[in-house]
CSV table of C-alpha atoms in Angstrom, one decimal:
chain,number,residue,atom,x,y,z
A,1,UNK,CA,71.1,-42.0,-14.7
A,2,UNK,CA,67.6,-42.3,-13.0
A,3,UNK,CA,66.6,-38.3,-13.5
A,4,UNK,CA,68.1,-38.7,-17.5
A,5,UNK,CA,65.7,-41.8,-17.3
A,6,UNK,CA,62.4,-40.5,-15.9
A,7,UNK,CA,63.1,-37.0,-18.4
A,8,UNK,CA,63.3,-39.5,-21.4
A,9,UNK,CA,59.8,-41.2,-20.3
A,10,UNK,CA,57.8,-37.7,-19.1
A,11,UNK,CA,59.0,-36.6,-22.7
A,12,UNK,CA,58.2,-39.6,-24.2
A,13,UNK,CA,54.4,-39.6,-22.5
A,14,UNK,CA,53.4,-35.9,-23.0
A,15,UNK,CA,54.8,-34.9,-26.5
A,16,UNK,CA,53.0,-37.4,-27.9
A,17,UNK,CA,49.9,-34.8,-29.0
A,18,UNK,CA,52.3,-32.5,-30.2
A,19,UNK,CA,53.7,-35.0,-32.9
A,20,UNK,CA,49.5,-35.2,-34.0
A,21,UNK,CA,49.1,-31.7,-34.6
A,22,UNK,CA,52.4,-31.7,-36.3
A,23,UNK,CA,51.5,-34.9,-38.5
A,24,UNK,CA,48.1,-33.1,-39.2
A,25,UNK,CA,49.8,-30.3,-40.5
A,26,UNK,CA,52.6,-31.5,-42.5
A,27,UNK,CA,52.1,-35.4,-43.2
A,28,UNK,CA,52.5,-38.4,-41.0
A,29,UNK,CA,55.4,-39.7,-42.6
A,30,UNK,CA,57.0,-36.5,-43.2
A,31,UNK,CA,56.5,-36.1,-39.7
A,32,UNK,CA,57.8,-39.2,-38.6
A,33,UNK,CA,61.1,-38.9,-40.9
A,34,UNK,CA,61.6,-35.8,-38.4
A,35,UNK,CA,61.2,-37.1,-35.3
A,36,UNK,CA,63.7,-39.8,-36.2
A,37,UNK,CA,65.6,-37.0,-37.3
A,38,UNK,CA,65.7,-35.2,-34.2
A,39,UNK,CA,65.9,-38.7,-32.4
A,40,UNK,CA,69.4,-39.9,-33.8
A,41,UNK,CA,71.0,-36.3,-33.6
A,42,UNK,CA,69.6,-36.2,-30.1
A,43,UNK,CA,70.3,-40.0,-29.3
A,44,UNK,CA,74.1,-39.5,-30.2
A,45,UNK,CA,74.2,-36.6,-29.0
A,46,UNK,CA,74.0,-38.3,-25.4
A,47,UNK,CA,77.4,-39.6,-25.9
A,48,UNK,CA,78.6,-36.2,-25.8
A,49,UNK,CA,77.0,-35.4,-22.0
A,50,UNK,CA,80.1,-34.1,-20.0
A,51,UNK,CA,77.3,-33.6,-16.5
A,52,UNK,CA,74.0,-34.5,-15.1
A,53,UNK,CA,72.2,-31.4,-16.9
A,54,UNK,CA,73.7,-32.1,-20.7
A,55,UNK,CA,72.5,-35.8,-19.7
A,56,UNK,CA,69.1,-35.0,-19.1
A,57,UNK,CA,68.5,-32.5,-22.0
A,58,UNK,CA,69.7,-34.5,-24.2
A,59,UNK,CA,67.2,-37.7,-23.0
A,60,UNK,CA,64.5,-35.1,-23.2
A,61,UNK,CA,64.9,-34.3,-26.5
A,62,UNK,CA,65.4,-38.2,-27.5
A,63,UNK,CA,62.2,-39.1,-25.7
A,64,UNK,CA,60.1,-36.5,-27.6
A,65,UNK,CA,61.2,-37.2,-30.8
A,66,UNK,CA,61.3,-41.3,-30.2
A,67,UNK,CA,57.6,-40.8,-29.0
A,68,UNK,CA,56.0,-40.0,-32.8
A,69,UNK,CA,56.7,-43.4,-33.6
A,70,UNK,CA,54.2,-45.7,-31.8
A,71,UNK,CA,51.1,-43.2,-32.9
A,72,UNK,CA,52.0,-42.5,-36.0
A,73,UNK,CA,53.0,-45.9,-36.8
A,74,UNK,CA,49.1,-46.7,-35.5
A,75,UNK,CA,47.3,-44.1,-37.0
A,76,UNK,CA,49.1,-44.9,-40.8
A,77,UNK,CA,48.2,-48.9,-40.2
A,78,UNK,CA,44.7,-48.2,-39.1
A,79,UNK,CA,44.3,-45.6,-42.2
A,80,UNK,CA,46.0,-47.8,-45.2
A,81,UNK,CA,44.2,-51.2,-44.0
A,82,UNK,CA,41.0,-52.9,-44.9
A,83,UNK,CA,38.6,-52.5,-42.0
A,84,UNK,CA,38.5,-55.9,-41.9
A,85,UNK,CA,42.5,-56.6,-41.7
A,86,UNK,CA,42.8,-53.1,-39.2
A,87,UNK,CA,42.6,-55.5,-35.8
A,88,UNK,CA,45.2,-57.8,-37.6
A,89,UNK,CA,47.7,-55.4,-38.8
A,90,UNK,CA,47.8,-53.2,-35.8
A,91,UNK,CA,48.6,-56.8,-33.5
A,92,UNK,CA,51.3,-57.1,-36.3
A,93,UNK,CA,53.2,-54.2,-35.3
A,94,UNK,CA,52.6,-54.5,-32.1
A,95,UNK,CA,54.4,-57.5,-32.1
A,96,UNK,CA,57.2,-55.5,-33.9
A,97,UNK,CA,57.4,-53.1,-31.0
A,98,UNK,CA,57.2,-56.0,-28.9
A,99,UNK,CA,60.6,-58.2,-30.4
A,100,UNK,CA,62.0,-54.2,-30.8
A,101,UNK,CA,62.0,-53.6,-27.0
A,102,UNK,CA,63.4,-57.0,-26.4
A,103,UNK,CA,66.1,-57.3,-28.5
A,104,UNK,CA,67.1,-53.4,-27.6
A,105,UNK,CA,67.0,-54.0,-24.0
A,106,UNK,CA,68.9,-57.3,-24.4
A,107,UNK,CA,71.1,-55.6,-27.2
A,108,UNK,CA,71.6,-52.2,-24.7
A,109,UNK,CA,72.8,-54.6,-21.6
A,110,UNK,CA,75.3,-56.6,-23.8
A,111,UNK,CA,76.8,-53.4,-25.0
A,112,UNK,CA,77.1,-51.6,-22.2
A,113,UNK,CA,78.6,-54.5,-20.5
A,114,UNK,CA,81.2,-55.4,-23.0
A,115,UNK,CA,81.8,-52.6,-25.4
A,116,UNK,CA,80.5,-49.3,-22.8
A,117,UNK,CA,77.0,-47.1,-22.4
A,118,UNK,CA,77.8,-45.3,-25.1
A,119,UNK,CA,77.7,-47.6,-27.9
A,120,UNK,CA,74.3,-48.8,-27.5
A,121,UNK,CA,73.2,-45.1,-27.7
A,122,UNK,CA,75.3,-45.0,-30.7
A,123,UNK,CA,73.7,-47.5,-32.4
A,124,UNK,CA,70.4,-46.0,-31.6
A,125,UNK,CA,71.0,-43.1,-33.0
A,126,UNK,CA,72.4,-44.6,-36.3
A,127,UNK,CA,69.5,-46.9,-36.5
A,128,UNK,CA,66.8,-43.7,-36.4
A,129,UNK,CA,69.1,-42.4,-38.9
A,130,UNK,CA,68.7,-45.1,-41.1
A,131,UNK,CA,64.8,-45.5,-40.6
A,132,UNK,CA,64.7,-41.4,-41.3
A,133,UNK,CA,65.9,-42.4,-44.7
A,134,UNK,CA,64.5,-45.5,-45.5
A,135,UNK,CA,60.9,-43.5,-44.5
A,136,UNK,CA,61.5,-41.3,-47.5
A,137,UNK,CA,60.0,-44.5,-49.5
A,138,UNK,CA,57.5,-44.8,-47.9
A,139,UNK,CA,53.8,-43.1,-50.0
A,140,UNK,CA,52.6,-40.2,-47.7
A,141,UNK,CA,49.1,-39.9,-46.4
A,142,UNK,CA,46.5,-37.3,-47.5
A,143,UNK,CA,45.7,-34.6,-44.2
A,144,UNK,CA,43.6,-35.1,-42.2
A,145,UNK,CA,40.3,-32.8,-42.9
A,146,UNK,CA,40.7,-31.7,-39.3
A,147,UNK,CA,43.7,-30.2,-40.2
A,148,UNK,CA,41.8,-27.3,-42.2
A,149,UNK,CA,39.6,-26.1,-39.2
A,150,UNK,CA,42.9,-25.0,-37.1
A,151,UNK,CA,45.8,-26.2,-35.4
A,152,UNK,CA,43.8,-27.6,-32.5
A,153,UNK,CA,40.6,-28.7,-33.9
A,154,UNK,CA,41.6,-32.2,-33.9
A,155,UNK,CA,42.2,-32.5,-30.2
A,156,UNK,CA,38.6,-30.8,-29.9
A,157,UNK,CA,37.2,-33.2,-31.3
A,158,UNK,CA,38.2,-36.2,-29.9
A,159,UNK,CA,37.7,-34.6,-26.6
A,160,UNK,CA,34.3,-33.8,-27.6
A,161,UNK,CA,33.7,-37.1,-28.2
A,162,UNK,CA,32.3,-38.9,-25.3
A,163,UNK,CA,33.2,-42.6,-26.5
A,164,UNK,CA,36.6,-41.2,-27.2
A,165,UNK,CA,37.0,-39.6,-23.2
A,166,UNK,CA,35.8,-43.0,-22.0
A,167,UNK,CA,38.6,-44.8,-24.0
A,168,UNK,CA,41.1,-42.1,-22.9
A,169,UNK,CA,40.5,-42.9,-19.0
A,170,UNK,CA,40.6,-46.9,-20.1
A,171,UNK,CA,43.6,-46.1,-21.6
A,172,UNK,CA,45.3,-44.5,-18.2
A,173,UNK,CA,43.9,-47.2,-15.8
A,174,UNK,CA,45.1,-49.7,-18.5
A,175,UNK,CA,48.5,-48.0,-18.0
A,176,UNK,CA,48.3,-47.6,-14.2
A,177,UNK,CA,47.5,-51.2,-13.7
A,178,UNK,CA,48.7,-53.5,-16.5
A,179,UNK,CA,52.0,-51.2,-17.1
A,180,UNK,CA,52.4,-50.8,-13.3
A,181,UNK,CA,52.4,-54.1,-12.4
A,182,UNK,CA,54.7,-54.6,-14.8
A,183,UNK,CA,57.2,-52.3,-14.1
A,184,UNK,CA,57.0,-53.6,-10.5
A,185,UNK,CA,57.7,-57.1,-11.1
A,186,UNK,CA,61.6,-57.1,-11.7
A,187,UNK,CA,61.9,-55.5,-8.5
A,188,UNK,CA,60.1,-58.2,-6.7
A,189,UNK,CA,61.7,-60.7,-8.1
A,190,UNK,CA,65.1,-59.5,-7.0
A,191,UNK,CA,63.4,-59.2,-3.2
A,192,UNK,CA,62.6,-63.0,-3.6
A,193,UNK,CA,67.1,-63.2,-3.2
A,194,UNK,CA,67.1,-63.6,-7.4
A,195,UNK,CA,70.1,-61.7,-8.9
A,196,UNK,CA,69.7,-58.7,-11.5
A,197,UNK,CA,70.4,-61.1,-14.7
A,198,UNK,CA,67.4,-63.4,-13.1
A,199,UNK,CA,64.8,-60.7,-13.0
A,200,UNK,CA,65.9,-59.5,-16.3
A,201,UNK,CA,65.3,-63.2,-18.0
A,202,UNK,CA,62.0,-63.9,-16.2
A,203,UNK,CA,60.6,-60.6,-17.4
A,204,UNK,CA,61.7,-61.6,-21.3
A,205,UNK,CA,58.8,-64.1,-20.5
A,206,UNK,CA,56.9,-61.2,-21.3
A,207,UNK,CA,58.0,-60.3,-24.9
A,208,UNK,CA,57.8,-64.0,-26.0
A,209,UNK,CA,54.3,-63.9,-24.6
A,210,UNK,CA,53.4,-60.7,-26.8
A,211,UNK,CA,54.8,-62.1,-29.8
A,212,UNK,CA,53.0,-65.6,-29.3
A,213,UNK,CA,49.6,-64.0,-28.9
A,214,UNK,CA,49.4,-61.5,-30.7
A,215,UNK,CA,49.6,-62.8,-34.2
A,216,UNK,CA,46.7,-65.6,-33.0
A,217,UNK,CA,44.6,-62.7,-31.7
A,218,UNK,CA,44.7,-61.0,-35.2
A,219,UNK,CA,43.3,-64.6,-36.7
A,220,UNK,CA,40.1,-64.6,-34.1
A,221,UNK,CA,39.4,-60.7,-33.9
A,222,UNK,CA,36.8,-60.9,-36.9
A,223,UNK,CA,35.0,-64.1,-35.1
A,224,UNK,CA,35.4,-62.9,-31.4
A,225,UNK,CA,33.8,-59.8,-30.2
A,226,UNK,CA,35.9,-57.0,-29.1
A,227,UNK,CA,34.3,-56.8,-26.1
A,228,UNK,CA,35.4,-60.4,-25.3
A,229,UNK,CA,38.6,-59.6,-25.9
A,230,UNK,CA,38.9,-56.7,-23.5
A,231,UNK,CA,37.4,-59.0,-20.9
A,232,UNK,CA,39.9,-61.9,-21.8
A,233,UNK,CA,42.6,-59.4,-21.2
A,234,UNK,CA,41.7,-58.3,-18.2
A,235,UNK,CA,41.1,-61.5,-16.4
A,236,UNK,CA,44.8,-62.6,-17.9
A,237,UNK,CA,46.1,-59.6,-16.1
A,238,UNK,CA,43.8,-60.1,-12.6
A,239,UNK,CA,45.1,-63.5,-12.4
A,240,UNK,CA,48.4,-62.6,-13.2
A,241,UNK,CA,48.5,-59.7,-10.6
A,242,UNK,CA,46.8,-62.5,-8.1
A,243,UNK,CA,49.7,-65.2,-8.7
A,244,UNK,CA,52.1,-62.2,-7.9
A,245,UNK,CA,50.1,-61.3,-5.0
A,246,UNK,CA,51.0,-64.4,-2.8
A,247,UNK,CA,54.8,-65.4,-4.1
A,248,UNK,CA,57.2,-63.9,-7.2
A,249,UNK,CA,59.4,-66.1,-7.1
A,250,UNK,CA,61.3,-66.3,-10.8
A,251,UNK,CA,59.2,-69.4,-12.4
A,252,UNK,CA,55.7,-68.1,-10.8
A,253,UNK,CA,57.1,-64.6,-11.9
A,254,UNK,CA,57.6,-66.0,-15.4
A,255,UNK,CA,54.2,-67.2,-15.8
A,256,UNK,CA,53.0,-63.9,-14.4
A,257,UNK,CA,55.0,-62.9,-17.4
A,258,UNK,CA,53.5,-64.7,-19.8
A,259,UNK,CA,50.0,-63.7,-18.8
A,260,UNK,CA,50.6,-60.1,-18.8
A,261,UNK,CA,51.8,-60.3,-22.6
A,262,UNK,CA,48.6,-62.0,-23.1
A,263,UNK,CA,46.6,-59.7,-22.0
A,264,UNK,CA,48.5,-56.9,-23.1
A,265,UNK,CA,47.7,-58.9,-26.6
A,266,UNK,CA,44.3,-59.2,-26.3
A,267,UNK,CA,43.0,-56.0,-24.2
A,268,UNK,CA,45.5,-53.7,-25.5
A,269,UNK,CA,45.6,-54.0,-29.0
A,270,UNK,CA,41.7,-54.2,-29.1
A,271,UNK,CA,41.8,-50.8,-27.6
A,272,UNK,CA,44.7,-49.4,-30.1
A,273,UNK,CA,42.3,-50.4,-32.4
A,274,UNK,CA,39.5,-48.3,-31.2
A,275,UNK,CA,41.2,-45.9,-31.0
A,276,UNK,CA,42.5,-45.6,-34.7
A,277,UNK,CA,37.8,-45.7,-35.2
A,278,UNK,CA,36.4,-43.6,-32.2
A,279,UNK,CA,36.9,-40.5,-34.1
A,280,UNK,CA,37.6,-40.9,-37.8
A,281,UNK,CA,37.8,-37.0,-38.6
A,282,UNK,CA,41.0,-36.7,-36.1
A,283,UNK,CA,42.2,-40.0,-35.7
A,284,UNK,CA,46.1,-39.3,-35.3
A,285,UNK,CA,45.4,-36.8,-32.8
A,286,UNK,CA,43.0,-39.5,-30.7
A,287,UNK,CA,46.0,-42.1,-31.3
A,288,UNK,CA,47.9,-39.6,-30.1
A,289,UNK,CA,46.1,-39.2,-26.7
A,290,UNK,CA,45.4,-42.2,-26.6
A,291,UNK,CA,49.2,-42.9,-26.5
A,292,UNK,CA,49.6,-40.0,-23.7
A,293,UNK,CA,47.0,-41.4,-21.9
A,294,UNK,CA,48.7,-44.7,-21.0
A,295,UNK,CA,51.9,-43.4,-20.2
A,296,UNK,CA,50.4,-40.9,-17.8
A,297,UNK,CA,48.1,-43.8,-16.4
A,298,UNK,CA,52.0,-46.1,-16.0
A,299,UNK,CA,53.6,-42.9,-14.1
A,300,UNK,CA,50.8,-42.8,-11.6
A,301,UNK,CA,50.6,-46.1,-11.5
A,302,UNK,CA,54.0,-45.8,-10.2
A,303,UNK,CA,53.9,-42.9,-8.0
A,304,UNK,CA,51.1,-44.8,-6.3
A,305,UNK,CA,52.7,-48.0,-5.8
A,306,UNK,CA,55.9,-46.7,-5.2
A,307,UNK,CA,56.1,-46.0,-1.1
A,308,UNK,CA,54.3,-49.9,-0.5
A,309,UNK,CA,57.0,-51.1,-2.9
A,310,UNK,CA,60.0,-49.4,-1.2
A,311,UNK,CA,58.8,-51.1,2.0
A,312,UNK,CA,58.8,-54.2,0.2
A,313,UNK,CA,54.8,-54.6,0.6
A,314,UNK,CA,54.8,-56.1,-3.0
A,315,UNK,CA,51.8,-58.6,-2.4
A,316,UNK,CA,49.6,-54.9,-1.3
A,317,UNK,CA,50.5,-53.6,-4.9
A,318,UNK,CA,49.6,-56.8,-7.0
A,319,UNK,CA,46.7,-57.2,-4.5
A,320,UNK,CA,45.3,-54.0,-5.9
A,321,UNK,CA,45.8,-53.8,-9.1
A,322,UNK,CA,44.2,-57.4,-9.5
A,323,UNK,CA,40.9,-56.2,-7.6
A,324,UNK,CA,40.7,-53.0,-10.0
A,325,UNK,CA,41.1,-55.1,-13.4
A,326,UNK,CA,38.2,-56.3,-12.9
A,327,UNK,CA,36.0,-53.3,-13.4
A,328,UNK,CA,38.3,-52.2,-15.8
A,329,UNK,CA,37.5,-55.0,-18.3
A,330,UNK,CA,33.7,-54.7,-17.4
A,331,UNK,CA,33.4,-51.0,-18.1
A,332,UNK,CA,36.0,-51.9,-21.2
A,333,UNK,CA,33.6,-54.3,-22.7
A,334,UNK,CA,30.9,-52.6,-21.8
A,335,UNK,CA,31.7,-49.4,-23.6
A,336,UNK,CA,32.9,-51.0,-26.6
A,337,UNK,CA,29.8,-53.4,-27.3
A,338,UNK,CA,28.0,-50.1,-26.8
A,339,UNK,CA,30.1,-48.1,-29.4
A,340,UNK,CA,29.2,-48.0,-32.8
A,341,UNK,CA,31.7,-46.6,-35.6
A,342,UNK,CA,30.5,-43.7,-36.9
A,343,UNK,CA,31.6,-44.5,-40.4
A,344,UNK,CA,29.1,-47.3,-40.1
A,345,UNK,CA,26.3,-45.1,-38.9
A,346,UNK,CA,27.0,-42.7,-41.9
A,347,UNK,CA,26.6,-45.3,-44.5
């Protein structure tokens, strides 16, 4: 289960660009409809695994296709809203991944535990069937102009783009720290003596604090500065990594909770926002990066933190990430006080 696992996320992380160049070629939404195609065949499919191998294929495939959503979700909220609204909507559906990824990961444990493993895959697959159709309604976006220059020209020029590489490396220590920690914390709670069910309640903490925040930071984004709000996040997260640092035990673990879904509010969606802006020529494939970015920055995140964690040096990892969030949301403000939309510029 944990190599069908880790092939779902390394899927999910690095064939995130691909689904770019794709949408740039035939349509976001006709490009999502097939990902979700490819995801339900793929997600039921699992049921079917009779070893290890058919396991992990099958998880591999599901975690490629299952990783068009996020981005191109992004890129089509940042292109149809008012540039005035784009902060709000995007915190809007990042509170719908948000209550998504609760109530699946609530939903997944209740099945499994009462019905069997297979029916929550079941029902995932029959619920991308169902979005795959109900996508068909949805208008479809004119291509990109990048698109017209070659299959690759948009990831050339969001990597030409210096403010765009500087939000690409904010993205993966974003994802090394904030996502890190994160994925750290259940573990440390259950060293504390805590059983699995408490671990799993005190990190729902989390969700609720997304869904809180986010909505209220979509209401201040067009008085407060975005740079503010990368600096709010970060210092959420520093003190939330700090509390962690000296005792996880499940109520101080729960507010660590709640501070990370703050600042995951706050810092993150500010930069999901940027990055729908940095380059407005190619902006699904620097959505796209953007996206691959973070997960690369969580799987090194944990790589690095995992031999201090298997000793149980929990406090060294919180430690550590709390120190480096610091600089992160100074050279996060920094760069995106100094930024300037090009669209503006042009005009």
């Amino acid at each position: 289960m944990a190599s069908a696992a880790g092939a779902y996320f390394l899927a999910y992380g690095l064939v995130q660009p691909l689904w770019g160049l794709i949408s740039a070629r035939v349509g976001v939404i006709r490009s999502l409809r097939l990902a979700m195609l490819v995801a339900a065949v793929a997600t039921a499919g699992t049921t079917l695994a009779v070893d290890a191998t058919s396991l992990v294929a099958f998880r591999l495939v599901a975690g490629g296709a299952f990783s068009a959503a996020v981005p191109t979700a992004l890129f089509y909220a940042g292109a149809t809203a008012a540039p005035g609204r784009r902060h709000r909507d995007i915190t809007a559906l990042m509170s719908g991944v948000a209550l998504g990824t609760a109530g699946a990961t609530a939903g997944a444990g209740v099945l499994a535990a009462t019905v069997g493993w297979r029916s929550a895959f079941l029902l995932t697959g029959a619920t991308a069937l169902v979005a795959c159709l109900v996508l068909g309604r949805v208008p479809e976006l004119p291509a990109p102009r990048a698109a017209a220059d070659g299959l690759f020209a948009p990831l050339r020029a969001v990597l030409r783009s210096r403010p765009a590489r500087v939000l690409l490396l904010l993205a993966t220590v974003e994802g090394a720290l904030l996502m890190g920690a994160l994925t750290f914390l259940p573990a440390a709670v259950g060293a504390t003596g805590s059983g699995t069910a408490v671990a799993g309640g005190v990190t729902a903490a989390y969700g609720v604090a997304v869904l809180v925040c986010a909505p209220i930071v979509g209401r201040v984004q067009q008085r407060v500065p975005a740079a503010a709000l990368i600096v709010a996040g970060a210092g959420l997260a520093a003190v939330g990594c700090l509390l962690a640092a000296f005792t996880t035990a499940p109520v101080a673990a729960a507010v660590v909770c709640l501070l990370f879904g703050a600042a995951w509010a706050s810092m993150h969606s500010t930069l999901q926002t940027w990055a729908t802006e940095v380059v407005p020529e190619a902006g699904l494939a620097s959505v796209s990066l953007f996206a691959c970015a973070l997960f690369t920055g969580s799987a090194l995140g944990a790589v690095a933190g995992g031999p201090p964690v298997e000793a149980g040096r929990f406090g060294l990892v919180f430690g550590v990430a709390a120190v480096l969030l610091v600089p992160l949301g100074v050279l996060g403000a920094l760069a995106r006080s100094r930024w300037r939309s090009p669209v503006a510029v042009r005009s």
